[in-house]
Short mmCIF file of C-alpha atoms and ligand atoms in Angstrom, two decimals:
data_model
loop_
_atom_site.label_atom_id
_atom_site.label_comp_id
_atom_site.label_asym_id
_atom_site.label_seq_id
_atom_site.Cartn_x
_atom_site.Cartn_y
_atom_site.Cartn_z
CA UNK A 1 -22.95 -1.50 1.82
CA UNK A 2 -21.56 -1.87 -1.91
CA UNK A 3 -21.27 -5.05 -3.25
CA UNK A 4 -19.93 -6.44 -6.83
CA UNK A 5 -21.41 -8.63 -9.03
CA UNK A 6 -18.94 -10.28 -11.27
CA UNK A 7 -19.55 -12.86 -14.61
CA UNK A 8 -16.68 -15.15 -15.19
CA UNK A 9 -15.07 -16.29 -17.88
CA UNK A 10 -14.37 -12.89 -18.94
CA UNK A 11 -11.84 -11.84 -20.98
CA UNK A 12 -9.57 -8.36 -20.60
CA UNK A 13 -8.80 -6.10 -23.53
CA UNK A 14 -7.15 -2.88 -24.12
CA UNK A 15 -5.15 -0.39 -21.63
CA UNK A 16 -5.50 0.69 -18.33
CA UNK A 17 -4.30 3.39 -16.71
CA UNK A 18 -2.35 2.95 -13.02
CA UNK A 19 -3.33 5.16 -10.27
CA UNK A 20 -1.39 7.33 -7.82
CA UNK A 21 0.16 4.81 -5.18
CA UNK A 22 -1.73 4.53 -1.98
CA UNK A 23 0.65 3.60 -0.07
CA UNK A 24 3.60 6.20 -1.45
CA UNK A 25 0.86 8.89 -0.66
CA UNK A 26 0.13 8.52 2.74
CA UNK A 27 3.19 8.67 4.23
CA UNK A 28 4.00 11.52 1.62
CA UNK A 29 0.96 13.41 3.28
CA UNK A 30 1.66 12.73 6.68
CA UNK A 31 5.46 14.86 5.49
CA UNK A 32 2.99 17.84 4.96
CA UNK A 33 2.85 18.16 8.89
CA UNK A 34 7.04 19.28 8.51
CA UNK A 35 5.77 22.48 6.27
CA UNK A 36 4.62 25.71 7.72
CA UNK A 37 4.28 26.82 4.10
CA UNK A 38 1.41 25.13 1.97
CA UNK A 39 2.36 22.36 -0.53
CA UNK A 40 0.66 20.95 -3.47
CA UNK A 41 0.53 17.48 -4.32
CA UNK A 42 -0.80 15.90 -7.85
CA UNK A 43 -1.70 12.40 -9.08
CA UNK A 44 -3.49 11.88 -5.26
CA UNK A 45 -5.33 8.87 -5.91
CA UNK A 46 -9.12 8.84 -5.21
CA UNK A 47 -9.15 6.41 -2.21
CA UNK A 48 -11.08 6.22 1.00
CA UNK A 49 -7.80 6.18 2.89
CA UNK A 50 -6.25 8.94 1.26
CA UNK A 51 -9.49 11.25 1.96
CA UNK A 52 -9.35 9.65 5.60
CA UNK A 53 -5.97 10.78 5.98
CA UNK A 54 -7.00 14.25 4.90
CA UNK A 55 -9.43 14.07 7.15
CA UNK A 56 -6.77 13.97 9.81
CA UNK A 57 -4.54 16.14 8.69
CA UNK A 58 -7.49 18.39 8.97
CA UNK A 59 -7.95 17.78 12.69
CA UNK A 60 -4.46 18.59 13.23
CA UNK A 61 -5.27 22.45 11.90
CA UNK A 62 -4.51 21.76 7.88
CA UNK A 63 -5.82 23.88 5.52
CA UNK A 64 -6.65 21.33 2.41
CA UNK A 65 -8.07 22.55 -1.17
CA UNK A 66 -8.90 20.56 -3.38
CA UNK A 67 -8.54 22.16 -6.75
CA UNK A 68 -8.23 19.71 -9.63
CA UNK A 69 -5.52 17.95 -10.29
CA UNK A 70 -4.11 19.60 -7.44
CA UNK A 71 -4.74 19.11 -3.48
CA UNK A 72 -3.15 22.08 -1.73
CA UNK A 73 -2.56 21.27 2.49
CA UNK A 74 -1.40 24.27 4.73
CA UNK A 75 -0.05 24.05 8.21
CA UNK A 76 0.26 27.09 9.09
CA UNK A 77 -0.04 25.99 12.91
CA UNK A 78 -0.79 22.91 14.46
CA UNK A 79 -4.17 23.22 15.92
CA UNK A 80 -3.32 20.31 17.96
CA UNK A 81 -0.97 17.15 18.28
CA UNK A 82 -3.01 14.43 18.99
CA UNK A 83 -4.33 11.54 16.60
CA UNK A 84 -7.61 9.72 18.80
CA UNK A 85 -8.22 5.99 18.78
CA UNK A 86 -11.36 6.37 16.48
CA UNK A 87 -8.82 7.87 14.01
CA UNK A 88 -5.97 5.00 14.33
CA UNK A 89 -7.87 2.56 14.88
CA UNK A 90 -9.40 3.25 11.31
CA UNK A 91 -6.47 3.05 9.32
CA UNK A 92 -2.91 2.12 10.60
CA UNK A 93 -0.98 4.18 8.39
CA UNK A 94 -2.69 6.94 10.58
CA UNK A 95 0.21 6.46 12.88
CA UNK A 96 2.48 7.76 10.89
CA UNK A 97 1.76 11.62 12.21
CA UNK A 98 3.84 10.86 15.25
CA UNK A 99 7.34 11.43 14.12
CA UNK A 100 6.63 14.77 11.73
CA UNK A 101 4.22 15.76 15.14
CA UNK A 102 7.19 15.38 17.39
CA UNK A 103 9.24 16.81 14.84
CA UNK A 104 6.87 20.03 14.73
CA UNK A 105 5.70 20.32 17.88
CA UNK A 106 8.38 18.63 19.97
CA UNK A 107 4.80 16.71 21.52
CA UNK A 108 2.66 14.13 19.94
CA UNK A 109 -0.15 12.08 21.63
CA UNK A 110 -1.11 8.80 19.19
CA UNK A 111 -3.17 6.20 19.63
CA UNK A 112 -1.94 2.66 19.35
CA UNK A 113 -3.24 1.06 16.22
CA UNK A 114 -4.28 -1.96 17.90
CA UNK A 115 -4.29 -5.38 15.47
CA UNK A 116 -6.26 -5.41 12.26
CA UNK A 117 -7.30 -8.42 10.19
CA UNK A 118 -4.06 -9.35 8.58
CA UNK A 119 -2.18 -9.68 12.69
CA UNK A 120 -1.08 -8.19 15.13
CA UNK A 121 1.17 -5.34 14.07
CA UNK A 122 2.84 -3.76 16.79
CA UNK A 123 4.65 -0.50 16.87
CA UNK A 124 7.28 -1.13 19.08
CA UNK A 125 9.66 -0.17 16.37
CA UNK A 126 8.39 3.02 15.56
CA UNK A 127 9.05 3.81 19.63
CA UNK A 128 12.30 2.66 19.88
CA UNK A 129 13.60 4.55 16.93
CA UNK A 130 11.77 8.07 18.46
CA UNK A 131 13.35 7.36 21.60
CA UNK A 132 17.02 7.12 19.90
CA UNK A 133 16.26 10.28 18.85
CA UNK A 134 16.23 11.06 22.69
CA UNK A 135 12.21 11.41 22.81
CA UNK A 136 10.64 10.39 26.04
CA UNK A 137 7.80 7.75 24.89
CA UNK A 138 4.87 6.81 27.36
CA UNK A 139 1.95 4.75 27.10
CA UNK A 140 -1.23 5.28 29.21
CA UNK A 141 -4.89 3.83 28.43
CA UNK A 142 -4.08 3.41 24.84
CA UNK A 143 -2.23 6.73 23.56
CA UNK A 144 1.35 7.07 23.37
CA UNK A 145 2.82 10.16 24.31
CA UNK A 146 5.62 11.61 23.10
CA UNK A 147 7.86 14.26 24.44
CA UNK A 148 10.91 15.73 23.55
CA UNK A 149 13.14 19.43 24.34
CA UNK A 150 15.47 18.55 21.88
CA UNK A 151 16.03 15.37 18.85
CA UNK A 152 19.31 14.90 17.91
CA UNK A 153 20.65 12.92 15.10
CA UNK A 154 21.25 8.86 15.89
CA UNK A 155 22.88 5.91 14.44
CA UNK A 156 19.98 3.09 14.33
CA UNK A 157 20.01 -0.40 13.49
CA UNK A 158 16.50 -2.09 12.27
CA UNK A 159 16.47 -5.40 14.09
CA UNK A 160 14.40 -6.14 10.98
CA UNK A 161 13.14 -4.43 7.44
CA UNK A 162 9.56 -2.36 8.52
CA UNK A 163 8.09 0.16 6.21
CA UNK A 164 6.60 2.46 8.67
CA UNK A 165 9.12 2.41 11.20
CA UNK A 166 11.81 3.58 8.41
CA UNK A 167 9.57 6.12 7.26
CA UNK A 168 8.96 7.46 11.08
CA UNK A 169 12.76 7.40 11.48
CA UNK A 170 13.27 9.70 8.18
CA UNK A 171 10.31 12.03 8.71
CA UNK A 172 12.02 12.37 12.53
CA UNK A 173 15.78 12.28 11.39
CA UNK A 174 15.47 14.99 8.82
CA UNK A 175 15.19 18.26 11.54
CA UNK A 176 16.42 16.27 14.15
CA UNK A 177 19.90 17.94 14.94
CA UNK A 178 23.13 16.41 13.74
CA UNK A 179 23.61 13.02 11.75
CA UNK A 180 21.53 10.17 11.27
CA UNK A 181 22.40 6.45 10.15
CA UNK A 182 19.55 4.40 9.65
CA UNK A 183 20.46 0.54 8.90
CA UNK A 184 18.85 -2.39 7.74
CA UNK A 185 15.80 0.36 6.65
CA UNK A 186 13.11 -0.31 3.90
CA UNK A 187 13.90 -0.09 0.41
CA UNK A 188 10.70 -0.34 -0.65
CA UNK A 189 9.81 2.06 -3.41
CA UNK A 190 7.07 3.92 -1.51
CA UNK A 191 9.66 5.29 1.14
CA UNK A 192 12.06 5.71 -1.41
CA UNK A 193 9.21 8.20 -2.77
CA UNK A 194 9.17 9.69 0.68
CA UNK A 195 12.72 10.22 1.10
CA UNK A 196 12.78 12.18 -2.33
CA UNK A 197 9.95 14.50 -1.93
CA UNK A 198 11.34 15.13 1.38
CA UNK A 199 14.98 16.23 -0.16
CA UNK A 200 12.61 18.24 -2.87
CA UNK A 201 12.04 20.26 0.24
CA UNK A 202 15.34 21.27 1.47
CA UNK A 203 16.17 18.11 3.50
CA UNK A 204 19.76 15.72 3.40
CA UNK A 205 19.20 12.33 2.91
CA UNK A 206 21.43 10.14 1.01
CA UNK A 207 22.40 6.39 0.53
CA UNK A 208 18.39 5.70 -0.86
CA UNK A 209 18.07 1.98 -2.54
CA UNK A 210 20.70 0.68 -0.04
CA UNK A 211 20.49 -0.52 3.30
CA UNK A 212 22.00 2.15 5.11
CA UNK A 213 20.76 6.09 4.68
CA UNK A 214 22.44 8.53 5.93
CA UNK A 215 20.69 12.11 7.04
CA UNK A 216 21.93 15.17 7.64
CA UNK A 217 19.59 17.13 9.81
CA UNK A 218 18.02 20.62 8.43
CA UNK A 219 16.08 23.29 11.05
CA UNK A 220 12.97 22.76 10.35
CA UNK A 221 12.00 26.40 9.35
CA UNK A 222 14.67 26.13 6.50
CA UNK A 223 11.85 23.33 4.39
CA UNK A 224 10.87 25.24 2.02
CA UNK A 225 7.78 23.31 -0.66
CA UNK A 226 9.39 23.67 -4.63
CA UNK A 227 7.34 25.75 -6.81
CA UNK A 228 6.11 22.83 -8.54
CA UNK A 229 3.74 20.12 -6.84
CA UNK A 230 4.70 17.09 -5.84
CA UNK A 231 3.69 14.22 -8.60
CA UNK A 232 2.77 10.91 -6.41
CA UNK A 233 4.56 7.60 -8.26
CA UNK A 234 2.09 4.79 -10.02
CA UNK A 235 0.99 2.05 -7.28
CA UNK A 236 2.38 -0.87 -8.10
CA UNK A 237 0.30 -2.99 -6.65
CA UNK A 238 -2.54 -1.88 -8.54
CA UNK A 239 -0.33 -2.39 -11.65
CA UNK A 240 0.51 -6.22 -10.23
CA UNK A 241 -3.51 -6.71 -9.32
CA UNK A 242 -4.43 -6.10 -13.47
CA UNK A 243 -1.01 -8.17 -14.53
CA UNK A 244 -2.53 -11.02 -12.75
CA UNK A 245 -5.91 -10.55 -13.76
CA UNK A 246 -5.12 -10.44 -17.09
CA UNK A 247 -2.82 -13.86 -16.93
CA UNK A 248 -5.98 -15.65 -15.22
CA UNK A 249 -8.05 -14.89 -17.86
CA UNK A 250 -5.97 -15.36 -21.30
CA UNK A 251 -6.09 -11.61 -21.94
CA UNK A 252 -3.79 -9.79 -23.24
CA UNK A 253 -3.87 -5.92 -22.15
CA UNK A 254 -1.49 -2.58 -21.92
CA UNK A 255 -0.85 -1.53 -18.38
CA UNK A 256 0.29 2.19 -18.78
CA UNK A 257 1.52 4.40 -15.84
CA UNK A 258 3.61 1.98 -14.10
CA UNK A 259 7.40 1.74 -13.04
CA UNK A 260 8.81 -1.82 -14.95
CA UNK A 261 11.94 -1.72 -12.55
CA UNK A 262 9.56 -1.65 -9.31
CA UNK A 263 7.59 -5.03 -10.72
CA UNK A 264 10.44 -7.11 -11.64
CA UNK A 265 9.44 -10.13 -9.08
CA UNK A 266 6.13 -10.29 -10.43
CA UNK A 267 7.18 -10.16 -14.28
CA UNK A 268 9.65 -12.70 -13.82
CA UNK A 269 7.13 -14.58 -11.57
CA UNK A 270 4.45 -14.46 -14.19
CA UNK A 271 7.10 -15.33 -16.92
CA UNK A 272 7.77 -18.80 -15.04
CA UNK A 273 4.52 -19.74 -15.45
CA UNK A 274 4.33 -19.01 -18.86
CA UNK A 275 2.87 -15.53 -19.76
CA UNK A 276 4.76 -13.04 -21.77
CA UNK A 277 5.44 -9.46 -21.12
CA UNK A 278 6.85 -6.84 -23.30
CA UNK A 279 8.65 -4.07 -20.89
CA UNK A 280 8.92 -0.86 -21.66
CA UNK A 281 10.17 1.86 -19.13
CA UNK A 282 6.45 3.04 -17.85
CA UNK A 283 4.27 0.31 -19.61
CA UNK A 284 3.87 -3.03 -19.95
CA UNK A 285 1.68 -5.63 -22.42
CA UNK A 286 0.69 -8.67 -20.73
CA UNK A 287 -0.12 -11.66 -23.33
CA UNK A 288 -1.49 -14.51 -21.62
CA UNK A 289 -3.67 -15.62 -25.00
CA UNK A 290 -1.29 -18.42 -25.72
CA UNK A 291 -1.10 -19.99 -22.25
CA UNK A 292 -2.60 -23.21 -22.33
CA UNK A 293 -2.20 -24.12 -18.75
CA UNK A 294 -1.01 -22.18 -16.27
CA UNK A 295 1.97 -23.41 -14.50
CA UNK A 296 2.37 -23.60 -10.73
CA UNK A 297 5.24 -21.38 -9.01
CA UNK A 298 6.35 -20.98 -5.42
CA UNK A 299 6.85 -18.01 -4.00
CA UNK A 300 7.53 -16.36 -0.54
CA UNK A 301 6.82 -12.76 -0.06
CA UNK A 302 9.52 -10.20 1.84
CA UNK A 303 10.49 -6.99 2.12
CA UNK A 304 11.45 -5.33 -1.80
CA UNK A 305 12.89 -6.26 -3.82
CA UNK A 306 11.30 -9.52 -3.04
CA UNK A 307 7.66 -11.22 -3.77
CA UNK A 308 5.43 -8.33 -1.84
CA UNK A 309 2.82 -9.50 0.77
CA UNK A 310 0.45 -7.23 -0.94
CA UNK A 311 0.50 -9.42 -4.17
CA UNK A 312 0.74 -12.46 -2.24
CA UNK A 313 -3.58 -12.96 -1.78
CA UNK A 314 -3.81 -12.31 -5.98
CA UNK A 315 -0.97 -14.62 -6.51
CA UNK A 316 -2.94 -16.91 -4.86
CA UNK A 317 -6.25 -16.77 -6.80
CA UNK A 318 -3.83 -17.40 -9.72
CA UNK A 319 -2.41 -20.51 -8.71
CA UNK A 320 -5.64 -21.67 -8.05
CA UNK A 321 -6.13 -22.60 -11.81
CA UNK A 322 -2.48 -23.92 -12.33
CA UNK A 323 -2.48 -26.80 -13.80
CA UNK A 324 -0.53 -28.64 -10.82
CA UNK A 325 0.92 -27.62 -7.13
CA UNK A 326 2.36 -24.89 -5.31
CA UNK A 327 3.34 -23.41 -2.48
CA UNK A 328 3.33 -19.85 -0.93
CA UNK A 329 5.18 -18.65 2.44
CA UNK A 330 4.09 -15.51 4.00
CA UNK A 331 7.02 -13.99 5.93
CA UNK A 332 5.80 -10.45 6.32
CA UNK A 333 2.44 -11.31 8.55
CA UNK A 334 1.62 -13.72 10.86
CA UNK A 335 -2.33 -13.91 10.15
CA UNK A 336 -2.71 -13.07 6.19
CA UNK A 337 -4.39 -16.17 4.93
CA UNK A 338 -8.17 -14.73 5.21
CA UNK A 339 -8.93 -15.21 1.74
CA UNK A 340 -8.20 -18.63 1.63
CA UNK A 341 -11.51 -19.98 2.86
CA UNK A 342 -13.00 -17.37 0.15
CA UNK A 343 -11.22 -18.85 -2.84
CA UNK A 344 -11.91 -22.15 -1.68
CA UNK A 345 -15.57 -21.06 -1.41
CA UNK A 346 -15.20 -20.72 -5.41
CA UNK A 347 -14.08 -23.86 -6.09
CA UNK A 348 -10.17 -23.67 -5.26
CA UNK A 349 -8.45 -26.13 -3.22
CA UNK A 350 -6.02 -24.87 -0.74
CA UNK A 351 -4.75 -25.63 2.19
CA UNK A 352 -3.27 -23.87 5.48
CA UNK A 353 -0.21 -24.92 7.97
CA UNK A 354 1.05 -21.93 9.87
CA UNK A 355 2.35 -19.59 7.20
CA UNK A 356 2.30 -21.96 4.35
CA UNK A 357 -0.33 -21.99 1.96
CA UNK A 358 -0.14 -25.24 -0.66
CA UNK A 359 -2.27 -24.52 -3.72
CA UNK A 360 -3.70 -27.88 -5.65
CA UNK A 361 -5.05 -26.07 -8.69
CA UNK A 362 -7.86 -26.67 -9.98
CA UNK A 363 -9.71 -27.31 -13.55
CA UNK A 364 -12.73 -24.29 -12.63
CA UNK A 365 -13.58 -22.52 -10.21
CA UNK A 366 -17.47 -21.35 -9.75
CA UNK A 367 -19.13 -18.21 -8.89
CA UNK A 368 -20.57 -18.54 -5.00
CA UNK A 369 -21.26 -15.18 -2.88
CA UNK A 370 -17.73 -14.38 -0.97
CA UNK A 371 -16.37 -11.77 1.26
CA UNK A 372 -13.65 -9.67 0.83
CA UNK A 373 -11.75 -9.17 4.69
CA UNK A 374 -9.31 -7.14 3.67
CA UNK A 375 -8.08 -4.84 0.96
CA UNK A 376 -5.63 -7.39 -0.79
CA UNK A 377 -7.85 -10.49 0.26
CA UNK A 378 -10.76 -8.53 -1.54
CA UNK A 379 -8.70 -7.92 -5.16
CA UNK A 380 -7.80 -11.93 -5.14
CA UNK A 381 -11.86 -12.53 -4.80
CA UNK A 382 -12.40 -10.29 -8.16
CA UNK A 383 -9.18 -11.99 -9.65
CA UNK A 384 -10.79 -15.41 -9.18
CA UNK A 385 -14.66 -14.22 -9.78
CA UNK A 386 -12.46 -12.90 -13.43
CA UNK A 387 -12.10 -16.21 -14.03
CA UNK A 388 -15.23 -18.59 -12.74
CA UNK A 389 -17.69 -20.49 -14.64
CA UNK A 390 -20.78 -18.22 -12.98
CA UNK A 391 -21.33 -15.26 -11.39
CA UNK A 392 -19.64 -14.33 -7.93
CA UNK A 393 -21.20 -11.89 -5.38
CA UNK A 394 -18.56 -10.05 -3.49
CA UNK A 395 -19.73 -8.35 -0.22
CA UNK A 396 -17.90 -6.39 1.63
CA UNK A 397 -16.26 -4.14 -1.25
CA UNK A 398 -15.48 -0.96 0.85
CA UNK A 399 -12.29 -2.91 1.60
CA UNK A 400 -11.35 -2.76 -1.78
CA UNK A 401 -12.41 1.10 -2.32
CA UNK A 402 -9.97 1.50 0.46
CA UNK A 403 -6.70 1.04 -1.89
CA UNK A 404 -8.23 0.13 -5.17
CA UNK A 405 -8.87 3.23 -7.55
CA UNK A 406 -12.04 2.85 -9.50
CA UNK A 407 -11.68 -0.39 -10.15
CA UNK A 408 -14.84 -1.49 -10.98
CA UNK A 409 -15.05 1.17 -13.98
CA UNK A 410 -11.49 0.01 -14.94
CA UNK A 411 -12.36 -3.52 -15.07
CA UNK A 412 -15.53 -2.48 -16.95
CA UNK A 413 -13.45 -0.29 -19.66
CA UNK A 414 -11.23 -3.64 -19.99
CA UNK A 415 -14.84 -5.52 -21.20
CA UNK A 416 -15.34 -7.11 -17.73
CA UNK A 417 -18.83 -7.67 -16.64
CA UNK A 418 -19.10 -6.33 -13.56
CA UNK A 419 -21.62 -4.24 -11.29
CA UNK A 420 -21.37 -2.50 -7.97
CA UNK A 421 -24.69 -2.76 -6.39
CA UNK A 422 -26.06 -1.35 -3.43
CA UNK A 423 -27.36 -3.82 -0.35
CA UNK A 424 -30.95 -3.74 0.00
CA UNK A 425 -31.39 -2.85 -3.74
CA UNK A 426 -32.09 -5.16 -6.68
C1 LIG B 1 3.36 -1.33 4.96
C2 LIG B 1 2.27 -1.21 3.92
C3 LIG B 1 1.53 -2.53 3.80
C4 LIG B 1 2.49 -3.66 3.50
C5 LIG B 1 3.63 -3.67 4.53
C6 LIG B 1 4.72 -4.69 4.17
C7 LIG B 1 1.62 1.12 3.99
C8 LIG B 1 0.60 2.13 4.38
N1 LIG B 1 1.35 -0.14 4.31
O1 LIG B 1 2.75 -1.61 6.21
O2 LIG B 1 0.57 -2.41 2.74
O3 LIG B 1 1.81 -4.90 3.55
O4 LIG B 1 4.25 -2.39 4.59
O5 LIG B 1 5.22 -4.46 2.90
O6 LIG B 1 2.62 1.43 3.38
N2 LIG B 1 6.37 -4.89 12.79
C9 LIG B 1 6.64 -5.06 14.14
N3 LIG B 1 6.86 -3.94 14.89
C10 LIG B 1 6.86 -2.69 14.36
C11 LIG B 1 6.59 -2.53 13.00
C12 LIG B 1 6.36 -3.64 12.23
O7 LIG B 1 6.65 -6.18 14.64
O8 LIG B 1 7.06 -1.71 15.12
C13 LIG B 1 6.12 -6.08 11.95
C14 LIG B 1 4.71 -6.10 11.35
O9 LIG B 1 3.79 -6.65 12.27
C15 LIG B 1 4.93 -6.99 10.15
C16 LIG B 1 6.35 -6.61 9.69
O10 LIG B 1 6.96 -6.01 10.81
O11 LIG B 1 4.90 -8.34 10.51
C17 LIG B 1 6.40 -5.65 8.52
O12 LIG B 1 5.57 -4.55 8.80
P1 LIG B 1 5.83 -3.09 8.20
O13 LIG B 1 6.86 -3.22 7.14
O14 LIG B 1 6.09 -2.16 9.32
O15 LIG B 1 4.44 -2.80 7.54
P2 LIG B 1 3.57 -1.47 7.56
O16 LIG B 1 4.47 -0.30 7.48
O17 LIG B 1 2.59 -1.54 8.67
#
């Protein structure tokens, strides 16, 4: 197992370049299961999750060639329509097959994710919204099965915002027959993504960035890929990882390959506490040099355009060295505090009630050995180790190869001392 070794007190210089989004592309991959004709897809960030999910796609009878920049997937024919525990169980997003299976096949047998370390995460959602379609949804020993003759169009009403279950309802809804209304659905960038490639490919959906989309279903023999590939948007959560690493530590650096509009919460976030960002449309330059002390800001994280969850664990490790109180509310999940015994393991001194976190920050944090539990939990460890007197050993880092793009050779390019090392070797 890889671990990092990080020096503190470092200090960030230069530009970075942001990644493919991880989680714009999975879903986006998933959509290749629609296509009987192959597709091409560029900017595919070089994740464990993203080859896991090609992995799967793979099982289900895609042809997948890699071919820099490029990754071409065929489906000519479903080899077959079911996605196995050991696959799921792996990586939630996996679940995501069902709705483009059903929609191919008319049959899909998926394996309940099960909880993971951030809560429980059901999927009832994602089952109610197949079975307005008029799918027949079972669940024996584990799988779901799903069966339908015929999906026609529905009008659907999200008793609250989820990601995945809007993106199952549009990857159903689009060769479903008739009309669709999907309300209260995500507006979160990454299925805004999905909607658009989707409509690239022949598909009618309309009313994206509001709360209501409408879709008009196509057959699905009429998709039809462009000629060109389709370009996977920046992560932006990669983008908000380096702003905040950079603010920790003084730095001032050029974050290239980013959408400004998608990280307005966190720029104006990171303004109130004093560091200064120059927007342009796809860049930014963070300038933390001049901030003397950090000061403590509140947030709660919700669906966008709010504060996300998945900046919430960095955010965090921030506030850690502000030079006062605050407070953070998770709203999203009921069990996403694992880092906090981490940070305080390097010094920090927070405390836990339910799904409020109350940061006391602190003069310095040390380096100690740590482990990263999940992916986001994992980036606020390097945040903090970015800015400890000492050197921090984090364990554990295939979390953070699961969503994080190189970034150990990024941080290094930025003049970060860090090294991945290999367990068992010195
Ligand atoms: C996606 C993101 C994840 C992010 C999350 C919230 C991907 C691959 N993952 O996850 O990084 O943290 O959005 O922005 O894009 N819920 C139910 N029942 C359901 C579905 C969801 O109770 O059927 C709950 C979840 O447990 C959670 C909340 O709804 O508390 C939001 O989850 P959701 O938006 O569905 O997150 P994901 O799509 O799993």
């Amino acid at each position: 197992m890889d671990y990092f070794l990080i020096k503190g007190k470092s200090k960030l210089s230069g530009e970075v370049k942001i990644s493919g989004s991880k989680n714009a592309s999975l879903p986006m991959l998933c959509a290749s299961i629609l296509l009987k004709k192959p597709i091409k897809y560029k900017n595919l960030p070089n994740l464990s999750d993203i080859r896991f999910m090609l992995k799967i796609l793979q099982g289900l009878g895609a042809k997948v060639v890699k071919k820099e920049p490029y990754i071409k997937i065929h489906f000519k024919e479903l080899a077959n329509n079911e996605a196995s525990y050991d696959l799921v169980r792996k990586m939630r997003a996996s679940f995501l097959v069902i709705g483009p299976l059903l929609a191919r096949n008319k049959s899909a047998k998926v394996s309940l994710p099960g909880g993971c370390a951030i809560g429980a995460r059901p999927v009832e959602l994602h089952l109610k919204v197949l079975e307005a379609f008029g799918a027949k949804i079972s669940v024996k020993d584990g799988y779901v099965y799903a069966k339908a003759k015929e999906l026609n169009g529905t009008t659907f009403t999200f008793p609250f915002i989820s990601v995945g279950a809007t993106q199952t309802a549009i990857m159903t809804a689009v060769t479903a027959k008739g009309k669709t209304v999907l309300k209260n659905v995500s507006k979160e960038p990454e299925t805004i993504a999905l909607a658009k490639m989707l409509n690239k490919l022949g598909t009618k959906i309309t009313g994206l960035k509001t709360d209501t989309i409408t879709i008009d279903g196509v057959n699905i023999n009429k998709l039809r890929p462009g000629l060109r590939s389709i370009k996977l948007p920046p992560d932006r959560i990669e983008a908000a990882t380096f702003m905040i690493a950079a603010s920790i530590t003084n730095s001032k650096i050029k974050i290239k390959n980013i959408i400004s509009k998608e990280l307005e919460i966190l720029i104006s976030s990171l303004e109130q506490t004093g560091v200064k960002i120059k927007k342009a449309k796809d860049y930014l330059t963070i300038d933390a040099t001049k901030l003397k002390e950090i000061k403590p800001f509140d947030i709660e994280t919700s669906a966008y355009p709010g504060f996300p969850t998945d900046i919430q664990a960095q955010w965090m490790a921030y506030m850690a060295r502000a030079k006062g109180s605050s407070r953070i509310e998770e709203k999203m999940f009921e069990n996403r505090f694992m880092h906090v015994a981490e940070l305080n393991r390097l010094g920090a001194d927070i405390k836990v009630s339910g799904n409020l976190a109350t940061i006391n920050g602190v003069e310095k944090l040390t380096g100690a050995p740590v482990m990263a539990t999940d992916l986001r939990a994992s980036a606020s460890l390097v945040i903090a180790a970015l800015a400890t007197n000492g050197t921090t050993r984090i364990n554990r880092v295939y979390h953070i190869d699961r969503g994080y793009d190189l970034i150990d050779k990024k941080l290094k390019k930025l003049g970060v001392d860090i090294e991945r090392k290999k367990e068992g070797k010195v």
